[in-house]
Coordinates of C-alpha atoms in Angstrom, one line a residue:
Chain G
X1 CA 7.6 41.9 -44.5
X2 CA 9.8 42.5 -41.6
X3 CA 13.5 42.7 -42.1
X4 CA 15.5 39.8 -41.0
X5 CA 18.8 40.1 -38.7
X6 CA 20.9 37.6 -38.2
X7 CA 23.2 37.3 -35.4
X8 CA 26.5 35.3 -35.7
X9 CA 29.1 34.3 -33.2
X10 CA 31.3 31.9 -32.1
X11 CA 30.8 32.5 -28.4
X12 CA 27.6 33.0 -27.1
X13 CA 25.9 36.6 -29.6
X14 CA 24.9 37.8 -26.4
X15 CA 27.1 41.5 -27.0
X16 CA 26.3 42.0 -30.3
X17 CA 22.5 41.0 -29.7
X18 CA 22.4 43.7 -27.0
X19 CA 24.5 46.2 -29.4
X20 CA 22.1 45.2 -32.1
X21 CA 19.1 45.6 -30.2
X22 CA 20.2 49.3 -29.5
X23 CA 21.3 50.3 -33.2
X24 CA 18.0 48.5 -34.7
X25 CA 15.4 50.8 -32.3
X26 CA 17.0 53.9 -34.2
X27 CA 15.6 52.6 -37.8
X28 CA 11.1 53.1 -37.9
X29 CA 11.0 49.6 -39.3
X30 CA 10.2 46.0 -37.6
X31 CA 12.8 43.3 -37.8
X32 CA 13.0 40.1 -37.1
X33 CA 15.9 38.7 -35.2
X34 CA 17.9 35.5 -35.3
X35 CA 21.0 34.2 -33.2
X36 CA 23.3 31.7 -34.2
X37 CA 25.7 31.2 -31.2
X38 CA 28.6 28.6 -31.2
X39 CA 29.2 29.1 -34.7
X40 CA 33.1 27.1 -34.7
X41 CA 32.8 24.3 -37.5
X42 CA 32.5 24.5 -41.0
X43 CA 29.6 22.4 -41.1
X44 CA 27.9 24.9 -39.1
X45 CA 28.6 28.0 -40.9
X46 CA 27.3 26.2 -44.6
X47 CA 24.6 25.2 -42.8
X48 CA 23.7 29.1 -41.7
X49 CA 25.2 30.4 -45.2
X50 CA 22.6 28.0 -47.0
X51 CA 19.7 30.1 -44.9
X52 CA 20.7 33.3 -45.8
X53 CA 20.9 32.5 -49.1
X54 CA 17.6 30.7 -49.2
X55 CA 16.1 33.8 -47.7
X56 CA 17.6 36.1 -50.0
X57 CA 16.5 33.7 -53.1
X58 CA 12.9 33.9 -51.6
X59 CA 12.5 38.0 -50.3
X60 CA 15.1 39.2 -52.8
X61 CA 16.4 41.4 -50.0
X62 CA 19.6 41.1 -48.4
X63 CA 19.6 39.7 -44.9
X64 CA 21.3 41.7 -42.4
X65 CA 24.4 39.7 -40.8
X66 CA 26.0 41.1 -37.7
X67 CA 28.9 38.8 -37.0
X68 CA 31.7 38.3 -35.3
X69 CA 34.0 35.2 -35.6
X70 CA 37.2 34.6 -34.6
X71 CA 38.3 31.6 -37.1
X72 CA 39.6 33.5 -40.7
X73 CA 38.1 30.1 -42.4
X74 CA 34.5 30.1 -40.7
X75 CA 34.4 33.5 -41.2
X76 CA 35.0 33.5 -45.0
X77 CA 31.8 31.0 -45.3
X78 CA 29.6 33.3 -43.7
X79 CA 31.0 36.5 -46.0
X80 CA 30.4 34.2 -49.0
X81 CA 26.9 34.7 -48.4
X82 CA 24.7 37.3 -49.7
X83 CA 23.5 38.8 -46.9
X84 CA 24.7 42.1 -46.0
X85 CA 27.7 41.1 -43.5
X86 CA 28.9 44.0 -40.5
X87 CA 31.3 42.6 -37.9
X88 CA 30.4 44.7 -35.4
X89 CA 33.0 43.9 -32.9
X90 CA 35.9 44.9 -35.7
X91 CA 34.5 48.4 -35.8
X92 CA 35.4 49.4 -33.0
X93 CA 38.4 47.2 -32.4
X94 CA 40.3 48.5 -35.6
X95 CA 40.6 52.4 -34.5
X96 CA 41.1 51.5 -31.1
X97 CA 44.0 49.7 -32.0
X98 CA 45.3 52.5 -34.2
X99 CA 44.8 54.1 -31.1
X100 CA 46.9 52.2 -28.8
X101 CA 49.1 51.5 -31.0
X102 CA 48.7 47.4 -30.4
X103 CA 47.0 44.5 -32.1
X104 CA 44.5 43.1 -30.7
X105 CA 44.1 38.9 -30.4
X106 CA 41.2 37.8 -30.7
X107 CA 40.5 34.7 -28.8
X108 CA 37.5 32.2 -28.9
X109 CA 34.9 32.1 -25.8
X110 CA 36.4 36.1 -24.6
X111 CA 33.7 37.9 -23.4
X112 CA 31.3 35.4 -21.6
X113 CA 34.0 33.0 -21.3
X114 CA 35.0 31.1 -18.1
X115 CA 39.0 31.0 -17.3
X116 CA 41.4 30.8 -14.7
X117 CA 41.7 34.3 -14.7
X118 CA 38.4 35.1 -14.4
X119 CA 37.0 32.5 -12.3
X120 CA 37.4 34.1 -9.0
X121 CA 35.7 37.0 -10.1
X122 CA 33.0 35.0 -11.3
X123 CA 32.2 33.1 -8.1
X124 CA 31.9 36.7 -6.4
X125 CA 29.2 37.4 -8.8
X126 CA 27.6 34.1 -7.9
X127 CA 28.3 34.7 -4.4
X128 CA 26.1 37.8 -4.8
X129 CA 23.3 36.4 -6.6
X130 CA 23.0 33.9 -3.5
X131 CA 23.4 37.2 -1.5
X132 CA 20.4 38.7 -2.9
X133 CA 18.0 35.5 -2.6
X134 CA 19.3 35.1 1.1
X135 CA 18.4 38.4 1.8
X136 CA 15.1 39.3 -0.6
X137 CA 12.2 40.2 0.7
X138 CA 13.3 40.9 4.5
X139 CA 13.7 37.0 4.7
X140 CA 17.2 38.0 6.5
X141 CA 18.5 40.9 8.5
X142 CA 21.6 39.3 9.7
X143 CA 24.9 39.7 7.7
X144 CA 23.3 43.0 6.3
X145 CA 27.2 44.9 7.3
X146 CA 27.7 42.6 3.9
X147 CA 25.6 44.6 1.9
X148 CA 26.6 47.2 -0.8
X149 CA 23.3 48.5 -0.8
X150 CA 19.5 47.6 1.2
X151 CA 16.3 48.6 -0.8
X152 CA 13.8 49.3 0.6
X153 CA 10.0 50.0 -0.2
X154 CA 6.5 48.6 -0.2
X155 CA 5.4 45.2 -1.6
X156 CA 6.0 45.2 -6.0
X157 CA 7.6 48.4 -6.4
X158 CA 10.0 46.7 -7.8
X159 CA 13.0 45.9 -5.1
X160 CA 13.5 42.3 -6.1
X161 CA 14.2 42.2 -10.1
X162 CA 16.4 45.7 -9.4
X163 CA 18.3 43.3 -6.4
X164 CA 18.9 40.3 -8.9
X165 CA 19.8 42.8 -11.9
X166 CA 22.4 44.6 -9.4
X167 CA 23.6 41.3 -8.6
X168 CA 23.7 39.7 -12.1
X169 CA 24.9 42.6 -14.2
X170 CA 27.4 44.0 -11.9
X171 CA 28.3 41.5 -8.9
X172 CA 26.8 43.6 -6.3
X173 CA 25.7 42.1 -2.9
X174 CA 21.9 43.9 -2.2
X175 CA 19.3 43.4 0.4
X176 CA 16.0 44.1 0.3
X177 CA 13.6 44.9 2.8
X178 CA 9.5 45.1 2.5
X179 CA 7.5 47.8 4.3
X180 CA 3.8 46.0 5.4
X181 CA 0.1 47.3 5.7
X182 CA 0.9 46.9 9.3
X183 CA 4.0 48.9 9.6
X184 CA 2.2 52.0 8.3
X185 CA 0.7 53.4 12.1
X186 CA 3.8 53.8 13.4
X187 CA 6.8 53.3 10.2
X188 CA 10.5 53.4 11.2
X189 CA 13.0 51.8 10.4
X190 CA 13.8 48.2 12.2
X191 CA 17.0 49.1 14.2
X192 CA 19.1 46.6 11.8
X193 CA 18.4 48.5 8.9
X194 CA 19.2 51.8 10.8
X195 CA 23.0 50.8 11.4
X196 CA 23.4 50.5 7.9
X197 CA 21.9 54.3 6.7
X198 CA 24.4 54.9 4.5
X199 CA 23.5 52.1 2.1
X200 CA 20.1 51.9 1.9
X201 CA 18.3 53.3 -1.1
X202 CA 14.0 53.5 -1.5
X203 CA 11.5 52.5 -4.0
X204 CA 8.7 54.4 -4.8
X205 CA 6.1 53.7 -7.5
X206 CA 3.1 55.6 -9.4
X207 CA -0.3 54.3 -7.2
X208 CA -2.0 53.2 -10.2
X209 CA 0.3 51.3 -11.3
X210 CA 1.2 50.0 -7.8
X211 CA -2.2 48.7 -7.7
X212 CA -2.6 47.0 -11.6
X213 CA 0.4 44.9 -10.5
X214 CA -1.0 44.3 -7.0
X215 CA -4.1 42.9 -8.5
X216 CA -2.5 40.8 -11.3
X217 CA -1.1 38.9 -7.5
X218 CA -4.3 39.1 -5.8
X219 CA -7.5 40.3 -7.5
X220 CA -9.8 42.9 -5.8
X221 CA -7.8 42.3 -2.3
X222 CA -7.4 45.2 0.0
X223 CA -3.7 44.8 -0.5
X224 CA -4.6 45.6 -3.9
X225 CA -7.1 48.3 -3.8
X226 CA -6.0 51.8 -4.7
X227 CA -6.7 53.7 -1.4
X228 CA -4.4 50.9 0.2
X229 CA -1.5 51.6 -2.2
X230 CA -1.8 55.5 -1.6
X231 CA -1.7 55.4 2.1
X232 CA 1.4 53.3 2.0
X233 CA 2.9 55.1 -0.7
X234 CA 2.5 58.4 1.1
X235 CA 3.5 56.9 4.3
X236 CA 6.8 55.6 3.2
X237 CA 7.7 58.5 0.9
X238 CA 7.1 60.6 4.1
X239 CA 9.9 58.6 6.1
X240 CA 12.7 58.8 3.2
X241 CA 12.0 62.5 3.1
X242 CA 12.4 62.8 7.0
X243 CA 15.0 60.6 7.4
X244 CA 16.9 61.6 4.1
X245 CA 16.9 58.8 2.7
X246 CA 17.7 58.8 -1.1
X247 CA 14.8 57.2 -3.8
X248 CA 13.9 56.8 -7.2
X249 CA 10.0 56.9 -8.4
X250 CA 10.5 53.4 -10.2
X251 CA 6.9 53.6 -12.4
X252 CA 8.7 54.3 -15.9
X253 CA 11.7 52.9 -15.6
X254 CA 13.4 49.5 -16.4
X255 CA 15.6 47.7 -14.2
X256 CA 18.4 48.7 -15.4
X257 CA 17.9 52.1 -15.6
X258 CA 17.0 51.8 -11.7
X259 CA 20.4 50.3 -11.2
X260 CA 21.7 52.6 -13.3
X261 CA 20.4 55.8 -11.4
X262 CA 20.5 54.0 -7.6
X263 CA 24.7 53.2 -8.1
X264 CA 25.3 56.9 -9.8
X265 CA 23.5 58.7 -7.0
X266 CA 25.3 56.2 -4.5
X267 CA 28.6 56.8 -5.8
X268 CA 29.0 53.1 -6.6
X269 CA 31.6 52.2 -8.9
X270 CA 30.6 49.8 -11.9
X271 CA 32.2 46.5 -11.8
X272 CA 31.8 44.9 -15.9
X273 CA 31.4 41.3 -15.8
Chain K
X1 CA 49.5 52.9 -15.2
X2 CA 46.8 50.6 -17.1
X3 CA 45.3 53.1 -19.7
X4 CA 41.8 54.9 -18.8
X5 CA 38.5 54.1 -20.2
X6 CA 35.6 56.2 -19.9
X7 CA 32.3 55.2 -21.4
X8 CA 29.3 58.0 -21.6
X9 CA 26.0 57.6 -22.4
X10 CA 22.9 59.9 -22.3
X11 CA 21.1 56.7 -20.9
X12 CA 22.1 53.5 -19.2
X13 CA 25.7 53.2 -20.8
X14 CA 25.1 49.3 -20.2
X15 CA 25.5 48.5 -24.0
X16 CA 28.6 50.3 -24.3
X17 CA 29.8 48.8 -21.2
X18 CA 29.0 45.1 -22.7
X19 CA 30.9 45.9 -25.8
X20 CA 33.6 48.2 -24.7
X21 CA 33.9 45.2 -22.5
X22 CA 34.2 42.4 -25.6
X23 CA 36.7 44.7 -27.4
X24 CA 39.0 45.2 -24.1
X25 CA 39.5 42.1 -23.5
X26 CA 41.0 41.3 -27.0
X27 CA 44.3 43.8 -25.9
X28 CA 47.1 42.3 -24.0
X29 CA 47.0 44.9 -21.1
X30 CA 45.0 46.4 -17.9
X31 CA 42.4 49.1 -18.7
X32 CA 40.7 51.3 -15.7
X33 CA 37.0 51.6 -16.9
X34 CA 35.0 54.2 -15.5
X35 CA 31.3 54.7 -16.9
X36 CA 29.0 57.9 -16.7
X37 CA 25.5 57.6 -17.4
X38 CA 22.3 60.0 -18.1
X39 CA 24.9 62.1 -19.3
X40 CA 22.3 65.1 -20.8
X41 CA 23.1 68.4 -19.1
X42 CA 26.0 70.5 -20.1
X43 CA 27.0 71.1 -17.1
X44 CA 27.5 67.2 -16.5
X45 CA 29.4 67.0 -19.6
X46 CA 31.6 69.8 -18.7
X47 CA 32.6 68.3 -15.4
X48 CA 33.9 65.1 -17.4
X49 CA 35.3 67.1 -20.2
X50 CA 37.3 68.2 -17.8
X51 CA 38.3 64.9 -15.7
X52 CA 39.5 64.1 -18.9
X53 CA 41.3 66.8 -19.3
X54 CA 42.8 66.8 -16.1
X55 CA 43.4 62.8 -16.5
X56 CA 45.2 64.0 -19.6
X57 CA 47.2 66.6 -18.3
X58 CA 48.5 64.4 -15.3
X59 CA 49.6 61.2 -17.4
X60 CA 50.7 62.3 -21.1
X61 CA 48.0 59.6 -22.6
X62 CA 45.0 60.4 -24.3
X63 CA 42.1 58.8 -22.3
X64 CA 40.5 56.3 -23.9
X65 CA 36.0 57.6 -24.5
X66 CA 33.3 55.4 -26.0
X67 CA 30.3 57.9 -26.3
X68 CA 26.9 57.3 -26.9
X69 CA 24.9 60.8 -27.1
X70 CA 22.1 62.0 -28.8
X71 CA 22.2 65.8 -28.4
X72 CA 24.9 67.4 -30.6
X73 CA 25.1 70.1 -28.4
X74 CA 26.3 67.7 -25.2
X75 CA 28.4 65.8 -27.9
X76 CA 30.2 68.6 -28.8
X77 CA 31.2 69.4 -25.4
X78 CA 32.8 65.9 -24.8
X79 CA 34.6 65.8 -28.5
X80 CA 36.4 69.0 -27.2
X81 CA 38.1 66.7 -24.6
X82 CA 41.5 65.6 -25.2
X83 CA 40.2 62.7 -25.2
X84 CA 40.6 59.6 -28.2
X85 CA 36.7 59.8 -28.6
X86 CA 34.8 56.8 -30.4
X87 CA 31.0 56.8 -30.9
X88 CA 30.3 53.1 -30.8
X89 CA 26.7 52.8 -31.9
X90 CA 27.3 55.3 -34.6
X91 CA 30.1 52.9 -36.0
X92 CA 27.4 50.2 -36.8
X93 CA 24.5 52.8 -37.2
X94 CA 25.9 54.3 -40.3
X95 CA 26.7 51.3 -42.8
X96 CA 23.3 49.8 -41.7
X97 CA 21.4 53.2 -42.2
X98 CA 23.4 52.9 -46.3
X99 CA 22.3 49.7 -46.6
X100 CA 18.3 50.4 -45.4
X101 CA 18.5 53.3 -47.2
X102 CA 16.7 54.6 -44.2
X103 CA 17.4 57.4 -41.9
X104 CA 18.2 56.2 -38.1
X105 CA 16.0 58.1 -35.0
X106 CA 18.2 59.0 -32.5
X107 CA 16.0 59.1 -29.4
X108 CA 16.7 59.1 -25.6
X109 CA 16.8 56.4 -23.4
X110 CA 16.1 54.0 -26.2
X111 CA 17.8 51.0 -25.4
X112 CA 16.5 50.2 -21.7
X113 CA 14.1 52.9 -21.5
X114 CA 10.4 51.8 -20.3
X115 CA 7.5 53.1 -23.0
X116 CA 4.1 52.8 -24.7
X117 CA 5.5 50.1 -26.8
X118 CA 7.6 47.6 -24.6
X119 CA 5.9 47.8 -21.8
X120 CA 3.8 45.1 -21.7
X121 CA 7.0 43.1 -23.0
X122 CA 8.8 44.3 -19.6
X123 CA 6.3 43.4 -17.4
X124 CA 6.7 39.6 -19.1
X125 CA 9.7 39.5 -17.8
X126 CA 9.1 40.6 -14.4
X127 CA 6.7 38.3 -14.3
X128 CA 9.3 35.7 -15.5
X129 CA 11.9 36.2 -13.0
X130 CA 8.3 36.1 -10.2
X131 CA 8.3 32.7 -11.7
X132 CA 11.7 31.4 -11.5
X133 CA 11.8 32.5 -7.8
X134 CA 8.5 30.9 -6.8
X135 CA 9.6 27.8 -8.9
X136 CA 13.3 27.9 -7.6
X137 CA 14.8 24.5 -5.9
X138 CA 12.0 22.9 -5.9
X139 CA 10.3 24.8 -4.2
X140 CA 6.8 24.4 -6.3
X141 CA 6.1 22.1 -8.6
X142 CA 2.6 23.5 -9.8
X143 CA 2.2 25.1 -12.9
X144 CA 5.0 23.5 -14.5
X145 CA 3.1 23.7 -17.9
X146 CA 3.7 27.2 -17.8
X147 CA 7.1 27.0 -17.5
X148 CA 9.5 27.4 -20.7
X149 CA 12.8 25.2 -19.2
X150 CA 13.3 23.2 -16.0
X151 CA 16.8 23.1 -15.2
X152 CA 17.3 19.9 -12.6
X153 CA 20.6 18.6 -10.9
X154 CA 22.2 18.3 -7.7
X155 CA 22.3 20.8 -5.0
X156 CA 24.9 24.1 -5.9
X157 CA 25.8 22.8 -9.5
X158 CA 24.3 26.1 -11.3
X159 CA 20.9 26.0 -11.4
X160 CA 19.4 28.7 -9.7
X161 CA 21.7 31.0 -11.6
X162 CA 21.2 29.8 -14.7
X163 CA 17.2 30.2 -14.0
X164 CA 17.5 33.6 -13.2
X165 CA 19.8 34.7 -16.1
X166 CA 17.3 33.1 -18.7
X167 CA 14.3 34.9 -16.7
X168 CA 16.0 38.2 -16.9
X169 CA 18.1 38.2 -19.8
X170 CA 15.4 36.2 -22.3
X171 CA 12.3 36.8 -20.4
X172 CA 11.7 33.0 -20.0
X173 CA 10.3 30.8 -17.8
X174 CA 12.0 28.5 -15.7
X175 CA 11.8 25.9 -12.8
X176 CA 14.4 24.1 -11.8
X177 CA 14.3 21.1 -8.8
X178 CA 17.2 19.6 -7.3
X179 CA 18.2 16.1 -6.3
X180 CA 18.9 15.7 -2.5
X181 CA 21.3 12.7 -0.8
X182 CA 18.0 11.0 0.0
X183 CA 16.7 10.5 -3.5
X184 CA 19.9 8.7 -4.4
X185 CA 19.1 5.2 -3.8
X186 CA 16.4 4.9 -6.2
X187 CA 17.0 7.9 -8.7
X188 CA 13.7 8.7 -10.5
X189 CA 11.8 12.0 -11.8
X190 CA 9.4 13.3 -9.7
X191 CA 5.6 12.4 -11.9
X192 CA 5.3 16.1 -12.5
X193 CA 8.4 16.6 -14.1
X194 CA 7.9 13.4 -16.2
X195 CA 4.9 14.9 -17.5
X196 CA 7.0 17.6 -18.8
X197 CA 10.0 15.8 -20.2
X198 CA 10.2 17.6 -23.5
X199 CA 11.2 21.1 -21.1
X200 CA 14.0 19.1 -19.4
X201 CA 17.7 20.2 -19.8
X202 CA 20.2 18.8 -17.0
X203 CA 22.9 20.4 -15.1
X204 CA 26.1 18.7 -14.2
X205 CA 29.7 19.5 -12.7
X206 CA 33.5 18.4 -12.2
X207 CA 33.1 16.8 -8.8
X208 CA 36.5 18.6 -7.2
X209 CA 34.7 22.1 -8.2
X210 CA 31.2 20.9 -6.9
X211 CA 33.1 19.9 -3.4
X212 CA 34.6 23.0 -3.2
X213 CA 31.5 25.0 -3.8
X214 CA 29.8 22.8 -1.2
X215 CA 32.6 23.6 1.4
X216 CA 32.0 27.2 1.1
X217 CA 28.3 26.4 2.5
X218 CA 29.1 23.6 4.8
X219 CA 32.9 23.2 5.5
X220 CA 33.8 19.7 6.4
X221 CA 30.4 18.1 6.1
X222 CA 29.0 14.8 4.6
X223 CA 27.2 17.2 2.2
X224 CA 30.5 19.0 1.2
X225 CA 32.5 15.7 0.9
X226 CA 34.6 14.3 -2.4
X227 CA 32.7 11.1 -2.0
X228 CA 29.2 12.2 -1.5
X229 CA 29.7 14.8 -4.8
X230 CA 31.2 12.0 -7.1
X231 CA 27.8 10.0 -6.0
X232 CA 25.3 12.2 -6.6
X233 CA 26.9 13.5 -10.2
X234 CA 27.4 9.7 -11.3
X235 CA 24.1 8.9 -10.3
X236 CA 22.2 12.1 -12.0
X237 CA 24.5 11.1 -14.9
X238 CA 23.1 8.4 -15.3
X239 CA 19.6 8.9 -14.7
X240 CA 20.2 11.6 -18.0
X241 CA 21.7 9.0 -19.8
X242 CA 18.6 6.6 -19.3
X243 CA 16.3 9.1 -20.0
X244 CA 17.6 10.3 -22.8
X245 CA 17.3 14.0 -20.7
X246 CA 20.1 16.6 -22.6
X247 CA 22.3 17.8 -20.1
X248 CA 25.5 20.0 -20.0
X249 CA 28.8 20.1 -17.5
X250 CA 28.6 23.3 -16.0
X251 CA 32.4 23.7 -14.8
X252 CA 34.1 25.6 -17.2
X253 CA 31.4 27.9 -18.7
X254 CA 29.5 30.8 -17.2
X255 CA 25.9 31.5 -17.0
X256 CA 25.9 33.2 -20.4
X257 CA 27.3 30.1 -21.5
X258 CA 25.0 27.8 -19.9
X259 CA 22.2 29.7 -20.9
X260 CA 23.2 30.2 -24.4
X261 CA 23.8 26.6 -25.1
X262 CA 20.5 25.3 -23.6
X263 CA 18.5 27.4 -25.4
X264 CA 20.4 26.1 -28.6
X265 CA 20.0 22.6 -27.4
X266 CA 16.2 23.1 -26.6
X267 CA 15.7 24.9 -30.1
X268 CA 13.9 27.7 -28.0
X269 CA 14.2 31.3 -30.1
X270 CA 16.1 33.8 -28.2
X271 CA 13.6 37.2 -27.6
X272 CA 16.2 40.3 -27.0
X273 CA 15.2 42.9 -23.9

């Protein structure tokens, strides 16, 4: 039987459950995951208590608890338990603050939380996601002098998740721009796209792969038919070659290591929301 | 001068940015944060060994470095940095690995990285962030049994935001539909969302916040107007009252937050990308 990891906050889990998710695909070994967020009343943390301890009572294995709670009194409830308890935020806090030589003060609602020093900051990032749905898919090519950066590429190589991940995860306003089967006798750039050279950034994409997500869209089309995606592959990776264009082969690699990759070779600096 | 962080990964650095992020925010002073990914050549190490160096020499201060790296060789060049060096993962890593009584993997690329095993997992949620674009504002109501969540509400009080976030953060699927001035009068659900009232989770907002969004789109319009926003929030109020539909005010929490409680409201189980 799989492992069980719980997750326990007061604010919303989502850090630890992303730290978690990286330190639990070092260990050979399923698990299964569960998040308790909002953990701030006592009746709460029994509740959660109880379930560990019912789980324990039934596997006769410790649970794994990550937690990380602010409130001394909520956070005794959940050490009472017998699960195995890490706060995973506290190990790294505590030599830090050796460190520098400061305490830290921990506050409810920190990370994810809205505030009146935070808020303008926020909006931005909103203000970019709206960017990015303005301007996905060629649907715009005015205000592109906005953009921090313009993908470009053929149709589901993967321009519009990497646009809304660049615009989520780090508040960056991107355009995106689809080459088209007809484009491909005579591909340039439209002259909108060529003002901006410096920003733009290209998509490329195994063929076979190109044309397994093609056809999940629309089966046996031409659109979807290997020759089709080969010739437009070629054709476009011809242009960013000629017109030095920087671009990433996208076929095994996640959004964010797309991001990751387009804003290092960019020179973008990463904004932490 | 606010003290320097640098975070360094061999992959994405994204996880150490999220919690390097958390445990900033609990010190009472500025930080510069400046993050180097795919950090696995020595000759990339040794170019920020010595920006730390440097960084070092010019202020006094130790610079602040959150590592993540798998090869000890590339570790060993940035632990001979003068540098306060912390590996993060490791610090939750090695009291698990005790516990398990299992020895962790180190591998590259292991937290975002696209493989074998996740990658039919990925291309779910591609596909769900397809679906909360092609189901966004309204903009299709077919196929609604497919979806996970519909977010409705008035026009600019969250929604599209919050459908995105879910789709790319959670991998779920969600439509969301908007009320317009003209539904007002006679406020009802649209038959093809009351056929999926269970999947229902309402958006609402301060109306002095909602107006000032609004006047960012339309300055000085009936759309953008005190009056017309306190309507069409006491009117959707309502109709979420009547119907018993669950529904959250959006104007103090972030999408994190939004997201986090709706799935705890809708009992939905939280799947970790």
């Amino acid at each position: 039987m799989p492992k069980t990891v719980f997750y326990i906050s007061d604010g919303t889990a989502i850090t630890m459950e992303v730290l978690g998710h990286a330190v639990l695909s070092q260990f050979d070994t399923e698990f299964t995951q569960r998040t308790w967020p909002f953990v701030d009343t006592r009746e709460r943390a029994i509740e959660i208590r109880d379930r560990i301890d019912r789980l324990f009572a039934e596997t006769g294995e410790r649970p794994i608890v990550f937690y990380s709670i602010v409130s001394d009194e909520i956070r005794q409830i959940i050490l009472s338990s017998h699960g195995f308890c890490h706060d995973v935020i506290e190990s790294v806090i505590a030599p830090l603050s050796e460190e520098l030589n400061m305490a830290p003060h921990p506050t409810l609602h920190r990370t994810h939380g809205l505030n009146q020093r935070n808020v303008a900051r926020y909006d931005e990032r909103i203000a970019a996601i709206d960017y990015a749905l303005a301007h996905d898919d060629g649907l715009s090519l005015r205000h592109l002098e906005q953009a921090q950066v313009i993908l470009i590429g053929v149709s589901r190589c993967g321009k519009t998740p990497t646009s809304l991940y660049l615009a989520m995860q780090f508040g960056l306003r991107v355009a995106n721009y689809p080459f088209i089967a007809d484009d491909m006798d005579r591909l340039a750039l439209p002259p909108a796209l060529r003002e901006q050279r410096g920003k733009l950034f290209g998509l490329t994409i195994n063929a076979d792969r190109l044309a397994a997500i093609r056809n999940e869209r629309r089966t046996a089309s031409t659109y979807a038919s290997l020759r089709q995606c080969r010739l437009e592959l070629s054709e476009v990776e011809a242009l960013y070659r000629r017109l030095r264009i920087p671009y990433l082969d996208t076929t095994n690699y996640s959004v964010e290591e797309i991001a990751t990759r387009l804003m290092d070779t960019l020179g973008i600096d990463r904004r932490i929301f």
